[in-house]
């Protein structure tokens, strides 16, 4: 499989404090990479480096490099707006717009210059079908998205993300606030989405990482301790610290 994302000695500072230190890893196309580690270890900081969301935080800086399709996203001429179109993000807490279910998805399409009514309608339907939400909401598209359950809201946010056809999807603990049944639906959705997207997911849930990802990266205090195939990581990790974390001896 081709390499989609590569970090080279990536270090990110909040003020003078490095949140991640000299992180180097590669993510292959159409795979799922899970980022695990205790709170404050740098997982979400790394995730936000991929789509340059950290840029909006004052008094921060980055060293090293991050490339998508071999091109540095931190290059002087790189189009950050275009980057965020290519790299969608799903947050821990579902954040539907206070609009109708239909408009939650159509809004992003219109911002991207799509005006054709038929194209908008077909993309909304396709996106909702891709997230297994269509049959649940097709008769209430004009109703407010705020009325959906938490699990449905999160799947709507994923549908909204994929409607604008990104190449990469970043997920920051997308199921942490959901019940077990909704969590299972999100996990099944991730497995389905990787056919068309490259996915990086931050999770505190070891079992979830084991279920949904192809590769796993373990962060601790800003350091990337180990990155490996998920199967190897959870059965015979190379680093003792990884084994101690996965088996619950700390964290």
Coordinates of C-alpha atoms in Angstrom, one line a residue:
X1 CA 0.0 0.0 0.0
X2 CA 1.2 3.5 -0.8
X3 CA 2.2 5.9 2.0
X4 CA -0.4 8.6 2.7
X5 CA 1.0 10.5 5.7
X6 CA 4.5 10.7 7.1
X7 CA 5.8 12.6 10.1
X8 CA 9.5 13.3 10.2
X9 CA 11.0 14.3 13.6
X10 CA 7.8 16.2 14.4
X11 CA 8.1 18.3 17.5
X12 CA 5.3 20.6 18.6
X13 CA 5.6 23.2 21.4
X14 CA 3.0 25.0 23.5
X15 CA 5.2 27.9 24.6
X16 CA 8.5 26.4 25.5
X17 CA 7.0 23.0 26.5
X18 CA 7.2 20.2 23.8
X19 CA 3.9 18.4 23.7
X20 CA 5.3 15.8 21.2
X21 CA 9.0 15.2 20.6
X22 CA 10.7 14.1 17.4
X23 CA 7.8 11.9 16.3
X24 CA 8.4 9.9 13.1
X25 CA 5.8 7.5 11.7
X26 CA 4.1 6.6 8.5
X27 CA 0.4 5.9 7.7
X28 CA -0.5 3.9 4.7
X29 CA -3.4 4.7 2.4
X30 CA -6.8 3.1 3.3
X31 CA -5.7 1.9 6.7
X32 CA -6.6 2.9 10.3
X33 CA -3.9 4.1 12.7
X34 CA -4.9 4.2 16.4
X35 CA -3.1 6.5 18.8
X36 CA -3.1 5.2 22.4
X37 CA -1.5 6.5 25.6
X38 CA -2.5 8.2 28.8
X39 CA -4.1 11.6 29.0
X40 CA -1.7 14.4 28.1
X41 CA 0.7 12.2 26.2
X42 CA 0.5 14.1 22.9
X43 CA -2.1 12.0 21.0
X44 CA -4.5 14.8 20.2
X45 CA -1.6 17.3 19.6
X46 CA -0.2 14.9 16.9
X47 CA -3.7 14.5 15.4
X48 CA -4.2 18.3 15.1
X49 CA -0.8 18.7 13.5
X50 CA -2.0 16.7 10.5
X51 CA -4.6 19.3 9.5
X52 CA -2.8 22.2 11.1
X53 CA -5.6 22.9 13.7
X54 CA -2.8 23.7 16.1
X55 CA -2.1 26.8 14.0
X56 CA -4.9 28.7 15.7
X57 CA -3.5 28.3 19.2
X58 CA -1.3 31.3 20.2
X59 CA 2.3 30.9 21.3
X60 CA 2.9 27.5 19.6
X61 CA 5.5 26.3 17.1
X62 CA 6.4 23.2 15.1
X63 CA 9.7 21.6 14.2
X64 CA 10.3 18.8 11.8
X65 CA 7.9 18.0 9.0
X66 CA 4.6 16.3 8.1
X67 CA 3.8 15.2 4.6
X68 CA 0.7 14.1 2.8
X69 CA 1.2 12.3 -0.5
X70 CA 4.9 13.3 -0.2
X71 CA 4.2 17.0 0.0
X72 CA 4.9 19.1 3.2
X73 CA 1.7 20.5 4.6
X74 CA 3.9 23.1 6.5
X75 CA 5.5 24.5 3.3
X76 CA 5.3 28.3 2.9
X77 CA 3.0 28.1 0.0
X78 CA 0.8 25.3 1.2
X79 CA -3.0 26.0 1.0
X80 CA -4.3 25.4 4.6
X81 CA -7.9 25.8 3.5
X82 CA -7.4 23.1 0.9
X83 CA -5.7 20.9 3.5
X84 CA -8.7 21.0 5.8
X85 CA -10.9 20.1 2.9
X86 CA -8.6 17.1 2.3
X87 CA -8.4 16.2 6.0
X88 CA -11.7 16.0 7.7
X89 CA -12.0 15.9 11.5
X90 CA -14.5 14.3 13.9
X91 CA -14.4 15.4 17.5
X92 CA -15.0 13.7 20.8
X93 CA -18.3 15.5 21.4
X94 CA -20.7 15.5 18.5
X95 CA -21.2 19.0 17.2
X96 CA -24.1 19.1 14.8
X97 CA -25.0 22.6 13.5
X98 CA -28.3 24.0 14.9
X99 CA -29.9 23.3 11.5
X100 CA -31.9 20.5 9.9
X101 CA -30.4 17.1 9.3
X102 CA -30.3 17.8 5.6
X103 CA -28.7 21.3 6.0
X104 CA -26.0 19.9 8.3
X105 CA -24.6 18.1 5.3
X106 CA -25.7 20.5 2.5
X107 CA -24.1 23.5 4.2
X108 CA -20.5 22.2 3.7
X109 CA -21.2 21.4 0.1
X110 CA -22.5 25.0 -0.5
X111 CA -19.4 26.5 1.2
X112 CA -17.4 24.5 -1.3
X113 CA -19.2 26.1 -4.2
X114 CA -21.7 23.3 -5.1
X115 CA -25.0 24.9 -6.1
X116 CA -26.7 22.2 -8.1
X117 CA -29.8 21.0 -6.2
X118 CA -29.7 17.5 -7.5
X119 CA -26.0 17.1 -6.7
X120 CA -26.6 18.4 -3.2
X121 CA -29.5 16.0 -2.6
X122 CA -27.7 13.0 -4.0
X123 CA -24.6 13.7 -1.9
X124 CA -26.6 14.1 1.3
X125 CA -28.3 10.8 0.6
X126 CA -25.0 9.1 -0.3
X127 CA -23.3 10.4 2.8
X128 CA -26.1 9.4 5.1
X129 CA -26.1 5.9 3.6
X130 CA -22.4 5.7 4.0
X131 CA -22.8 6.2 7.7
X132 CA -25.8 3.8 8.0
X133 CA -28.0 6.7 9.0
X134 CA -30.2 7.1 5.9
X135 CA -32.9 4.6 6.9
X136 CA -33.1 6.2 10.4
X137 CA -33.5 9.8 9.2
X138 CA -34.8 9.8 5.6
X139 CA -38.3 10.8 6.7
X140 CA -37.2 13.6 9.0
X141 CA -34.5 15.4 7.0
X142 CA -36.2 18.7 7.7
X143 CA -36.1 18.2 11.4
X144 CA -33.4 19.7 13.6
X145 CA -30.2 17.6 14.0
X146 CA -30.2 18.5 17.7
X147 CA -33.1 16.1 18.2
X148 CA -31.0 13.1 17.2
X149 CA -29.6 10.7 19.8
X150 CA -25.9 11.1 20.7
X151 CA -24.9 8.2 18.5
X152 CA -26.9 9.5 15.6
X153 CA -25.4 12.9 16.0
X154 CA -21.9 11.5 15.8
X155 CA -22.7 9.5 12.7
X156 CA -24.2 12.7 11.2
X157 CA -21.0 14.6 11.9
X158 CA -19.1 11.8 10.1
X159 CA -21.5 12.0 7.2
X160 CA -21.0 15.8 7.1
X161 CA -17.2 15.2 7.1
X162 CA -17.2 12.7 4.2
X163 CA -19.7 14.7 2.1
X164 CA -17.0 17.1 1.0
X165 CA -14.9 14.1 -0.1
X166 CA -11.8 14.3 2.1
X167 CA -8.9 11.8 1.7
X168 CA -8.1 11.5 5.4
X169 CA -10.4 11.4 8.4
X170 CA -9.1 12.3 11.9
X171 CA -11.2 11.1 14.8
X172 CA -10.5 12.3 18.4
X173 CA -12.2 9.8 20.7
X174 CA -15.3 9.7 18.5
X175 CA -17.1 7.1 20.7
X176 CA -16.0 8.0 24.2
X177 CA -19.4 9.7 25.0
X178 CA -21.5 7.0 23.5
X179 CA -23.3 3.9 24.8
X180 CA -22.0 0.4 23.8
X181 CA -24.5 0.0 20.9
X182 CA -23.7 3.4 19.3
X183 CA -20.0 2.7 19.9
X184 CA -20.3 -0.6 18.0
X185 CA -22.0 1.2 15.1
X186 CA -19.2 3.8 15.0
X187 CA -16.6 1.0 15.0
X188 CA -18.3 -0.9 12.2
X189 CA -18.5 2.4 10.3
X190 CA -14.7 3.0 10.7
X191 CA -14.0 -0.4 9.2
X192 CA -16.2 0.3 6.3
X193 CA -14.9 3.9 5.7
X194 CA -11.2 2.7 5.4
X195 CA -12.1 1.3 2.0
X196 CA -12.1 4.9 0.7
X197 CA -10.3 6.9 3.4
X198 CA -7.1 6.9 5.5
X199 CA -8.1 7.2 9.1
X200 CA -6.3 8.2 12.3
X201 CA -8.2 7.7 15.5
X202 CA -7.3 8.7 19.1
X203 CA -8.8 6.4 21.7
X204 CA -8.4 5.7 25.4
X205 CA -10.1 2.3 24.9
X206 CA -7.6 -0.5 24.3
X207 CA -10.2 -2.9 23.1
X208 CA -11.4 -0.4 20.6
X209 CA -7.9 0.2 19.2
X210 CA -7.5 -3.6 18.9
X211 CA -10.8 -3.9 17.1
X212 CA -10.7 -1.1 14.6
X213 CA -7.1 -0.4 13.7
X214 CA -4.5 -1.9 11.4
X215 CA -1.6 -0.2 13.2
X216 CA -1.2 1.3 16.6
X217 CA 1.1 4.0 17.9
X218 CA 1.7 4.3 21.7
X219 CA 2.6 7.8 23.0
X220 CA 3.9 8.6 26.5
X221 CA 4.8 12.0 27.8
X222 CA 5.2 13.4 24.3
X223 CA 7.4 10.5 23.0
X224 CA 6.3 8.0 20.5
X225 CA 7.3 4.8 22.3
X226 CA 6.3 2.2 19.7
X227 CA 4.4 2.0 16.5
X228 CA 3.5 -1.4 15.1
X229 CA 0.9 -3.6 13.5
X230 CA -2.1 -3.7 15.9
X231 CA -1.9 -7.5 16.2
X232 CA 1.7 -7.4 17.1
X233 CA 1.3 -4.5 19.5
X234 CA -1.4 -6.3 21.5
X235 CA 0.2 -9.7 21.5
X236 CA 4.0 -9.2 21.5
X237 CA 5.0 -5.6 21.8
X238 CA 8.6 -4.7 21.3
X239 CA 8.9 -2.3 24.3
X240 CA 8.3 -3.3 27.9
X241 CA 6.6 0.1 28.5
X242 CA 4.1 -0.7 25.8
X243 CA 3.3 -4.0 27.4
X244 CA 2.9 -2.4 30.8
X245 CA 0.5 0.1 29.5
X246 CA -1.6 -2.3 27.5
X247 CA -1.8 -4.7 30.4
X248 CA -2.9 -2.0 32.8
X249 CA 0.2 -1.8 35.0
X250 CA 0.1 2.0 34.6
X251 CA -1.8 4.8 32.8

